[in-house]
Tab-separated table of C-alpha atoms and ligand atoms in Angstrom:
chain	number	residue	atom	x	y	z
A	1	UNK	CA	199.953	201.218	212.354
A	2	UNK	CA	200.950	201.208	208.686
A	3	UNK	CA	198.493	201.168	205.783
A	4	UNK	CA	199.596	200.939	202.147
A	5	UNK	CA	197.156	202.463	199.666
A	6	UNK	CA	197.314	202.093	195.883
A	7	UNK	CA	197.861	205.588	194.557
A	8	UNK	CA	195.251	205.490	191.754
A	9	UNK	CA	192.345	204.995	194.152
A	10	UNK	CA	190.390	208.243	193.944
A	11	UNK	CA	188.744	210.218	196.772
A	12	UNK	CA	190.889	208.557	199.464
A	13	UNK	CA	193.811	210.927	200.125
A	14	UNK	CA	193.693	212.488	203.583
A	15	UNK	CA	190.863	210.318	204.918
A	16	UNK	CA	192.938	207.963	207.068
A	17	UNK	CA	195.823	210.265	208.004
A	18	UNK	CA	194.069	211.690	211.111
A	19	UNK	CA	193.668	208.202	212.625
A	20	UNK	CA	196.547	206.117	211.193
A	21	UNK	CA	200.173	207.134	211.876
A	22	UNK	CA	201.695	205.760	208.655
A	23	UNK	CA	199.667	205.987	205.447
A	24	UNK	CA	201.794	205.306	202.364
A	25	UNK	CA	200.563	205.707	198.777
A	26	UNK	CA	202.269	203.472	196.210
A	27	UNK	CA	201.777	202.701	192.520
A	28	UNK	CA	200.910	199.095	191.601
A	29	UNK	CA	204.563	198.547	190.591
A	30	UNK	CA	205.737	199.747	193.990
A	31	UNK	CA	203.390	197.462	195.940
A	32	UNK	CA	205.915	194.679	196.496
A	33	UNK	CA	206.629	192.069	199.138
A	34	UNK	CA	209.369	194.365	200.449
A	35	UNK	CA	206.980	197.347	200.688
A	36	UNK	CA	204.421	195.256	202.593
A	37	UNK	CA	206.936	193.684	204.960
A	38	UNK	CA	205.984	195.845	207.979
A	39	UNK	CA	202.493	196.945	206.815
A	40	UNK	CA	199.309	196.081	208.716
A	41	UNK	CA	196.907	196.599	205.849
A	42	UNK	CA	196.621	197.158	202.106
A	43	UNK	CA	193.922	199.029	200.202
A	44	UNK	CA	194.125	198.030	196.573
A	45	UNK	CA	192.443	197.823	193.142
A	46	UNK	CA	192.428	195.168	190.428
A	47	UNK	CA	195.993	195.978	189.339
A	48	UNK	CA	197.805	194.320	192.248
A	49	UNK	CA	197.908	190.534	192.371
A	50	UNK	CA	197.586	189.665	196.059
A	51	UNK	CA	199.071	186.205	196.473
A	52	UNK	CA	201.871	184.335	198.258
A	53	UNK	CA	204.489	186.182	196.219
A	54	UNK	CA	203.256	189.539	197.499
A	55	UNK	CA	202.243	188.556	201.012
A	56	UNK	CA	204.561	185.780	202.292
A	57	UNK	CA	206.621	186.948	205.256
A	58	UNK	CA	204.785	190.291	205.566
A	59	UNK	CA	202.785	191.527	208.541
A	60	UNK	CA	199.800	192.457	206.339
A	61	UNK	CA	196.652	190.864	207.802
A	62	UNK	CA	193.957	192.926	206.081
A	63	UNK	CA	193.256	193.693	202.432
A	64	UNK	CA	190.430	195.894	201.194
A	65	UNK	CA	189.913	196.087	197.447
A	66	UNK	CA	187.969	199.102	196.203
A	67	UNK	CA	186.354	196.911	193.538
A	68	UNK	CA	183.543	194.427	193.118
A	69	UNK	CA	185.787	191.729	191.640
A	70	UNK	CA	188.210	189.735	193.790
A	71	UNK	CA	189.869	187.575	191.141
A	72	UNK	CA	193.180	189.464	191.643
A	73	UNK	CA	193.281	188.139	195.216
A	74	UNK	CA	194.238	184.580	196.143
A	75	UNK	CA	191.358	184.131	198.586
A	76	UNK	CA	192.433	180.612	199.606
A	77	UNK	CA	195.934	181.831	200.448
A	78	UNK	CA	194.486	184.734	202.453
A	79	UNK	CA	192.130	182.436	204.366
A	80	UNK	CA	194.881	179.956	205.184
A	81	UNK	CA	197.165	182.756	206.342
A	82	UNK	CA	194.627	184.645	208.465
A	83	UNK	CA	194.391	187.633	206.117
A	84	UNK	CA	190.954	189.240	206.108
A	85	UNK	CA	189.734	190.369	202.667
A	86	UNK	CA	186.984	192.923	202.060
A	87	UNK	CA	185.650	193.985	198.667
A	88	UNK	CA	183.061	196.589	197.674
A	89	UNK	CA	179.950	194.647	196.624
A	90	UNK	CA	177.781	196.495	194.139
A	91	UNK	CA	179.821	199.719	194.344
A	92	UNK	CA	179.828	200.417	190.606
A	93	UNK	CA	177.043	198.086	189.450
A	94	UNK	CA	174.837	200.952	188.137
A	95	UNK	CA	177.734	202.152	185.963
A	96	UNK	CA	178.196	198.710	184.426
A	97	UNK	CA	174.451	198.511	183.685
A	98	UNK	CA	174.701	201.969	182.099
A	99	UNK	CA	177.554	200.616	179.923
A	100	UNK	CA	175.444	197.621	178.840
A	101	UNK	CA	172.500	199.723	177.663
A	102	UNK	CA	174.820	202.385	176.208
A	103	UNK	CA	176.300	199.535	174.130
A	104	UNK	CA	172.859	198.268	173.098
A	105	UNK	CA	171.954	201.790	171.938
A	106	UNK	CA	175.110	202.020	169.769
A	107	UNK	CA	174.541	198.538	168.320
A	108	UNK	CA	170.931	199.325	167.341
A	109	UNK	CA	172.079	202.465	165.555
A	110	UNK	CA	175.015	200.710	163.855
A	111	UNK	CA	172.853	197.953	162.367
A	112	UNK	CA	169.897	200.292	161.834
A	113	UNK	CA	167.741	197.997	163.960
A	114	UNK	CA	164.227	199.386	163.892
A	115	UNK	CA	162.645	196.473	165.734
A	116	UNK	CA	160.996	197.662	168.926
A	117	UNK	CA	162.903	196.816	172.096
A	118	UNK	CA	159.909	194.695	173.083
A	119	UNK	CA	160.743	192.277	170.255
A	120	UNK	CA	164.280	191.707	171.556
A	121	UNK	CA	165.437	189.076	174.029
A	122	UNK	CA	168.338	189.755	176.372
A	123	UNK	CA	170.195	186.853	178.001
A	124	UNK	CA	171.854	187.804	181.267
A	125	UNK	CA	174.553	185.421	182.472
A	126	UNK	CA	175.225	186.085	186.161
A	127	UNK	CA	172.397	187.844	187.971
A	128	UNK	CA	174.011	189.414	191.033
A	129	UNK	CA	174.482	193.103	191.746
A	130	UNK	CA	175.114	194.091	188.122
A	131	UNK	CA	172.928	191.490	186.398
A	132	UNK	CA	169.945	192.369	188.614
A	133	UNK	CA	170.059	196.022	187.558
A	134	UNK	CA	170.401	194.971	183.909
A	135	UNK	CA	167.405	192.655	184.411
A	136	UNK	CA	165.293	195.376	186.066
A	137	UNK	CA	166.047	197.970	183.394
A	138	UNK	CA	165.569	195.466	180.537
A	139	UNK	CA	162.116	194.517	181.839
A	140	UNK	CA	161.253	198.200	182.237
A	141	UNK	CA	162.296	198.793	178.613
A	142	UNK	CA	159.965	195.976	177.555
A	143	UNK	CA	162.670	193.489	176.534
A	144	UNK	CA	162.162	189.766	176.992
A	145	UNK	CA	164.585	188.538	179.619
A	146	UNK	CA	166.393	185.202	180.040
A	147	UNK	CA	168.464	184.635	183.166
A	148	UNK	CA	171.297	182.147	183.657
A	149	UNK	CA	172.739	181.855	187.154
A	150	UNK	CA	173.280	178.258	188.285
A	151	UNK	CA	174.400	179.177	191.843
A	152	UNK	CA	171.205	181.194	192.334
A	153	UNK	CA	169.105	178.480	190.669
A	154	UNK	CA	170.527	175.992	193.173
A	155	UNK	CA	169.580	178.240	196.085
A	156	UNK	CA	166.272	179.629	194.830
A	157	UNK	CA	164.957	176.924	192.498
A	158	UNK	CA	164.937	176.650	188.692
A	159	UNK	CA	161.720	178.545	187.918
A	160	UNK	CA	163.301	181.930	187.079
A	161	UNK	CA	166.397	180.600	185.378
A	162	UNK	CA	167.478	178.952	182.157
A	163	UNK	CA	170.771	177.562	180.890
A	164	UNK	CA	173.560	178.928	178.721
A	165	UNK	CA	172.472	176.790	175.739
A	166	UNK	CA	168.961	178.327	175.700
A	167	UNK	CA	170.426	181.822	175.968
A	168	UNK	CA	172.755	181.038	173.057
A	169	UNK	CA	169.794	179.875	170.970
A	170	UNK	CA	167.258	182.558	171.822
A	171	UNK	CA	168.932	185.824	172.810
A	172	UNK	CA	169.495	188.881	170.598
A	173	UNK	CA	171.788	190.344	173.258
A	174	UNK	CA	173.954	188.205	175.564
A	175	UNK	CA	175.630	189.979	178.459
A	176	UNK	CA	178.025	188.423	181.004
A	177	UNK	CA	178.043	189.492	184.674
A	178	UNK	CA	179.734	186.644	186.506
A	179	UNK	CA	182.853	186.695	188.641
A	180	UNK	CA	185.946	185.088	187.120
A	181	UNK	CA	186.415	181.598	188.575
A	182	UNK	CA	188.564	178.851	187.095
A	183	UNK	CA	187.571	176.322	189.725
A	184	UNK	CA	184.719	175.455	192.045
A	185	UNK	CA	181.211	174.196	191.461
A	186	UNK	CA	180.411	176.840	188.822
A	187	UNK	CA	183.550	177.866	186.939
A	188	UNK	CA	183.168	180.819	184.594
A	189	UNK	CA	186.418	180.514	182.620
A	190	UNK	CA	185.485	180.570	178.900
A	191	UNK	CA	181.750	180.345	179.587
A	192	UNK	CA	181.469	181.506	175.997
A	193	UNK	CA	183.639	179.189	173.941
A	194	UNK	CA	183.563	177.385	170.621
A	195	UNK	CA	180.789	175.055	171.673
A	196	UNK	CA	178.512	177.837	172.917
A	197	UNK	CA	179.138	180.018	169.854
A	198	UNK	CA	178.181	177.001	167.693
A	199	UNK	CA	174.729	177.163	169.309
A	200	UNK	CA	174.093	180.873	168.699
A	201	UNK	CA	170.786	181.278	166.941
A	202	UNK	CA	170.134	185.027	166.552
A	203	UNK	CA	173.480	186.650	165.563
A	204	UNK	CA	173.478	188.399	168.928
A	205	UNK	CA	175.322	191.363	170.333
A	206	UNK	CA	177.697	189.804	172.891
A	207	UNK	CA	178.794	192.045	175.765
A	208	UNK	CA	181.638	191.176	178.135
A	209	UNK	CA	182.006	193.680	180.967
A	210	UNK	CA	182.695	191.026	183.615
A	211	UNK	CA	186.246	189.690	183.252
A	212	UNK	CA	188.190	188.938	180.059
A	213	UNK	CA	188.631	185.177	180.507
A	214	UNK	CA	184.857	184.656	180.862
A	215	UNK	CA	184.688	184.780	177.040
A	216	UNK	CA	187.265	182.968	174.915
A	217	UNK	CA	188.998	185.486	172.644
A	218	UNK	CA	189.557	183.128	169.712
A	219	UNK	CA	185.940	181.909	169.810
A	220	UNK	CA	184.721	185.525	169.769
A	221	UNK	CA	186.944	186.299	166.776
A	222	UNK	CA	185.861	183.166	164.888
A	223	UNK	CA	182.184	183.806	165.579
A	224	UNK	CA	182.468	187.450	164.516
A	225	UNK	CA	184.181	186.280	161.303
A	226	UNK	CA	181.512	183.672	160.567
A	227	UNK	CA	178.662	186.029	161.458
A	228	UNK	CA	177.426	183.778	164.294
A	229	UNK	CA	177.966	186.777	166.567
A	230	UNK	CA	176.491	189.942	165.047
A	231	UNK	CA	178.554	192.377	167.115
A	232	UNK	CA	180.708	192.440	170.238
A	233	UNK	CA	181.092	194.973	173.027
A	234	UNK	CA	184.254	194.176	174.957
A	235	UNK	CA	185.228	196.075	178.093
A	236	UNK	CA	187.103	193.243	179.828
A	237	UNK	CA	189.819	191.407	177.886
A	238	UNK	CA	191.993	188.381	178.264
A	239	UNK	CA	195.595	189.376	179.114
A	240	UNK	CA	194.901	193.025	179.949
A	241	UNK	CA	196.620	195.334	179.174
A	242	UNK	CA	198.110	193.373	176.247
A	243	UNK	CA	194.832	192.847	174.442
A	244	UNK	CA	194.024	190.949	171.246
A	245	UNK	CA	194.417	193.301	168.275
A	246	UNK	CA	192.201	191.159	165.984
A	247	UNK	CA	189.386	191.277	168.561
A	248	UNK	CA	189.925	195.008	169.060
A	249	UNK	CA	189.596	195.531	165.320
A	250	UNK	CA	186.430	193.432	164.991
A	251	UNK	CA	184.614	194.597	168.139
A	252	UNK	CA	181.944	197.225	167.540
A	253	UNK	CA	182.499	198.559	171.049
A	254	UNK	CA	185.956	198.206	172.607
A	255	UNK	CA	186.801	199.910	175.882
A	256	UNK	CA	189.677	199.663	178.387
A	257	UNK	CA	187.900	198.064	181.383
A	258	UNK	CA	186.032	201.228	182.295
A	259	UNK	CA	182.430	199.946	182.406
A	260	UNK	CA	182.393	200.551	186.161
A	261	UNK	CA	184.136	203.918	186.018
A	262	UNK	CA	181.471	206.280	187.312
A	263	UNK	CA	182.260	209.021	189.799
A	264	UNK	CA	179.557	207.647	192.082
A	265	UNK	CA	180.916	204.096	191.761
A	266	UNK	CA	184.433	205.179	192.686
A	267	UNK	CA	183.171	207.167	195.701
A	268	UNK	CA	181.138	204.162	196.904
A	269	UNK	CA	184.142	201.860	196.376
A	270	UNK	CA	186.477	204.079	198.397
A	271	UNK	CA	183.879	204.542	201.146
A	272	UNK	CA	183.340	200.783	201.440
A	273	UNK	CA	187.095	200.034	201.502
A	274	UNK	CA	187.832	202.668	204.146
A	275	UNK	CA	184.835	201.637	206.273
A	276	UNK	CA	185.909	197.990	206.100
A	277	UNK	CA	189.383	198.936	207.312
A	278	UNK	CA	188.225	201.137	210.199
A	279	UNK	CA	185.701	198.487	211.296
A	280	UNK	CA	188.337	195.728	211.166
A	281	UNK	CA	190.862	197.651	213.271
A	282	UNK	CA	188.265	199.235	215.615
A	283	UNK	CA	189.190	202.722	214.430
A	284	UNK	CA	186.757	205.637	214.433
A	285	UNK	CA	184.593	205.752	211.310
A	286	UNK	CA	185.865	208.235	208.734
A	287	UNK	CA	183.636	210.955	207.296
A	288	UNK	CA	183.773	210.942	203.481
A	289	UNK	CA	184.071	214.372	201.864
A	290	UNK	CA	181.868	213.225	199.002
A	291	UNK	CA	178.630	211.341	199.508
A	292	UNK	CA	176.495	209.553	196.939
A	293	UNK	CA	173.202	207.721	196.959
A	294	UNK	CA	173.256	203.920	196.948
A	295	UNK	CA	171.528	201.956	194.209
A	296	UNK	CA	170.615	202.520	190.587
A	297	UNK	CA	168.016	204.730	188.861
A	298	UNK	CA	164.492	203.432	189.427
A	299	UNK	CA	163.145	204.392	186.071
A	300	UNK	CA	165.078	204.582	182.791
A	301	UNK	CA	164.611	204.902	179.053
A	302	UNK	CA	167.183	203.763	176.488
A	303	UNK	CA	167.421	207.374	175.343
A	304	UNK	CA	168.129	208.640	178.866
A	305	UNK	CA	170.865	206.044	179.347
A	306	UNK	CA	172.414	206.783	175.953
A	307	UNK	CA	172.338	210.501	176.767
A	308	UNK	CA	174.069	209.877	180.093
A	309	UNK	CA	176.817	207.748	178.491
A	310	UNK	CA	177.795	206.298	175.168
A	311	UNK	CA	180.910	204.095	174.887
A	312	UNK	CA	181.629	205.521	171.387
A	313	UNK	CA	184.375	207.975	172.399
A	314	UNK	CA	186.012	205.440	174.718
A	315	UNK	CA	185.965	202.938	171.825
A	316	UNK	CA	187.655	205.384	169.477
A	317	UNK	CA	190.360	206.177	172.044
A	318	UNK	CA	191.170	202.496	172.594
A	319	UNK	CA	191.066	201.588	168.893
A	320	UNK	CA	193.478	204.435	168.132
A	321	UNK	CA	195.748	203.792	171.139
A	322	UNK	CA	195.604	200.132	172.192
A	323	UNK	CA	199.090	200.364	173.704
A	324	UNK	CA	197.752	203.032	176.096
A	325	UNK	CA	195.164	200.679	177.671
A	326	UNK	CA	196.354	201.293	181.235
A	327	UNK	CA	196.931	205.009	180.703
A	328	UNK	CA	193.394	205.452	179.328
A	329	UNK	CA	192.097	203.902	182.541
A	330	UNK	CA	194.371	205.884	184.812
A	331	UNK	CA	193.414	209.222	183.270
A	332	UNK	CA	189.699	208.412	182.823
A	333	UNK	CA	187.267	211.248	183.362
A	334	UNK	CA	184.749	209.446	185.604
A	335	UNK	CA	181.266	209.826	184.160
A	336	UNK	CA	178.036	210.267	186.114
A	337	UNK	CA	175.593	207.389	186.437
A	338	UNK	CA	172.149	207.701	184.878
A	339	UNK	CA	169.912	209.448	187.412
B	1	NAI	N1	184.041	196.087	183.801
B	1	NAI	C1	184.015	196.646	184.985
B	1	NAI	O1	184.427	197.780	185.162
B	1	NAI	C2	183.449	195.901	186.147
B	1	NAI	C3	183.389	194.529	186.139
B	1	NAI	N2	182.853	193.852	187.213
B	1	NAI	C4	182.816	192.396	187.135
B	1	NAI	O2	181.475	191.990	187.119
B	1	NAI	C5	181.328	190.837	187.931
B	1	NAI	C6	179.908	190.749	188.426
B	1	NAI	O3	179.664	191.767	189.358
B	1	NAI	P1	178.484	191.653	190.407
B	1	NAI	O4	177.205	191.496	189.698
B	1	NAI	O5	178.613	192.775	191.337
B	1	NAI	O6	178.875	190.318	191.141
B	1	NAI	P2	177.929	189.450	192.077
B	1	NAI	O7	178.824	188.591	192.866
B	1	NAI	O8	176.950	190.321	192.778
B	1	NAI	O9	177.107	188.562	191.032
B	1	NAI	C7	177.686	187.565	190.261
B	1	NAI	C8	176.608	186.559	189.916
B	1	NAI	O10	177.182	185.586	189.032
B	1	NAI	C9	176.633	184.323	189.399
B	1	NAI	N3	177.464	183.243	188.895
B	1	NAI	C10	178.548	182.674	189.468
B	1	NAI	N4	179.008	181.679	188.697
B	1	NAI	C11	178.204	181.610	187.607
B	1	NAI	C12	178.184	180.799	186.450
B	1	NAI	N5	179.074	179.809	186.250
B	1	NAI	N6	177.232	181.031	185.510
B	1	NAI	C13	176.313	182.012	185.688
B	1	NAI	N7	176.275	182.788	186.793
B	1	NAI	C14	177.212	182.611	187.731
B	1	NAI	C15	176.553	184.385	190.927
B	1	NAI	O11	175.657	183.416	191.438
B	1	NAI	C16	176.080	185.807	191.138
B	1	NAI	O12	174.676	185.896	191.205
B	1	NAI	C17	182.377	191.037	189.042
B	1	NAI	O13	182.787	189.827	189.608
B	1	NAI	C18	183.493	191.705	188.319
B	1	NAI	O14	184.363	190.725	187.865
B	1	NAI	C19	182.328	194.517	188.281
B	1	NAI	C20	182.359	195.879	188.326
B	1	NAI	C21	182.965	196.684	187.295
B	2	LIG	O1	184.926	196.722	190.485
B	2	LIG	C1	185.459	195.914	189.698
B	2	LIG	O2	185.454	194.688	189.866
B	2	LIG	C2	186.136	196.431	188.497
B	2	LIG	O3	186.355	195.735	187.548
B	2	LIG	C3	186.539	197.853	188.548
B	2	LIG	O4	185.741	198.702	187.837
B	2	LIG	C4	187.960	197.932	188.064
B	2	LIG	O5	188.535	199.035	188.635
B	2	LIG	P1	190.090	199.170	188.927
B	2	LIG	O6	190.308	198.620	190.270
B	2	LIG	O7	190.855	198.392	187.930
B	2	LIG	O8	190.283	200.628	188.841
């Protein structure tokens, strides 16, 4: 059996070797159709586009991505071609929530906002693994909370949810936690665009740590210029790693897609990917060298979160070295989640 593993996935080396005869580590550039030709499985990250171009004519029938997001994988192609796909739901959700509140703490300092948190409204767009932690912590901090999640509203009823237009009108902080979907019943491509920025009522802090194309770059720039958006915290960008320099310049917080980069999140991601592979191929379960607790801190304060992580240094590094976007990610010193 042959398994290809992306070589930037941490905490994975040596785990599968005792039970798989050929384990090959390759960089994203080396993960090609040719390399996968005789492989049975691929363990990947967001940096490898898994589509017909990569997979046609190969023997690969299983892909595990050590990430929450799956937008780098052509799920329809995989389904049609009998390729099983596993992701790592929730693996780094506490880290992304930590990033959101770390950003709120910086923003409050930057604008010298002395209003109590209890006077602020946060609008959470997408209330899944990440959004639910953001919701729980925001309520604990006394913030007013607005939730927008049409798929959940359809399943659970409207009572808890509002729409994007109300969030635009009423929120002091708007934070996006949806998957990236161009099609389907609830597309998320450019959820924030020129028409939604025209409705902004409170000069909010806008945070995008979901996927770049969920917020339209030009609309963000225009709204920052006009003052309709008070400040932006951008972790996920359109066209990564070739990011918009005007948006980089104008964003208060600008980071290279590292919101989920906690040590705990990476360990959970690797554990989930390896477990999915061993379960799929009926292999013995592998014992991880490093173990971490599931879930996010029960009880937080803004100060405790800001002490555990502030995106200020990551912002400085990206603003000074935008051309090193990928390198900053690949050499990131994984932080600890807030305990
Ligand atoms: N910046 C980073 O490092 C990271 C980014 N992410 C991104 O964050 C996204 C969210 O992560 P999770 O919360 O774990 O995903 P999830 O799948 O648990 O939750 C996503 C939620 O978005 C909702 N949703 C779908 N379409 C929507 C729409 N049109 N409008 C509003 N809500 C909609 C879904 O119903 C669901 O409740 C991931 O898909 C990934 O792209 C995840 C981890 C790290
Ligand atoms: O889990 C996700 O989804 C993410 O966006 C990850 O934090 C991105 O991690 P990489 O796979 O790009 O290292």
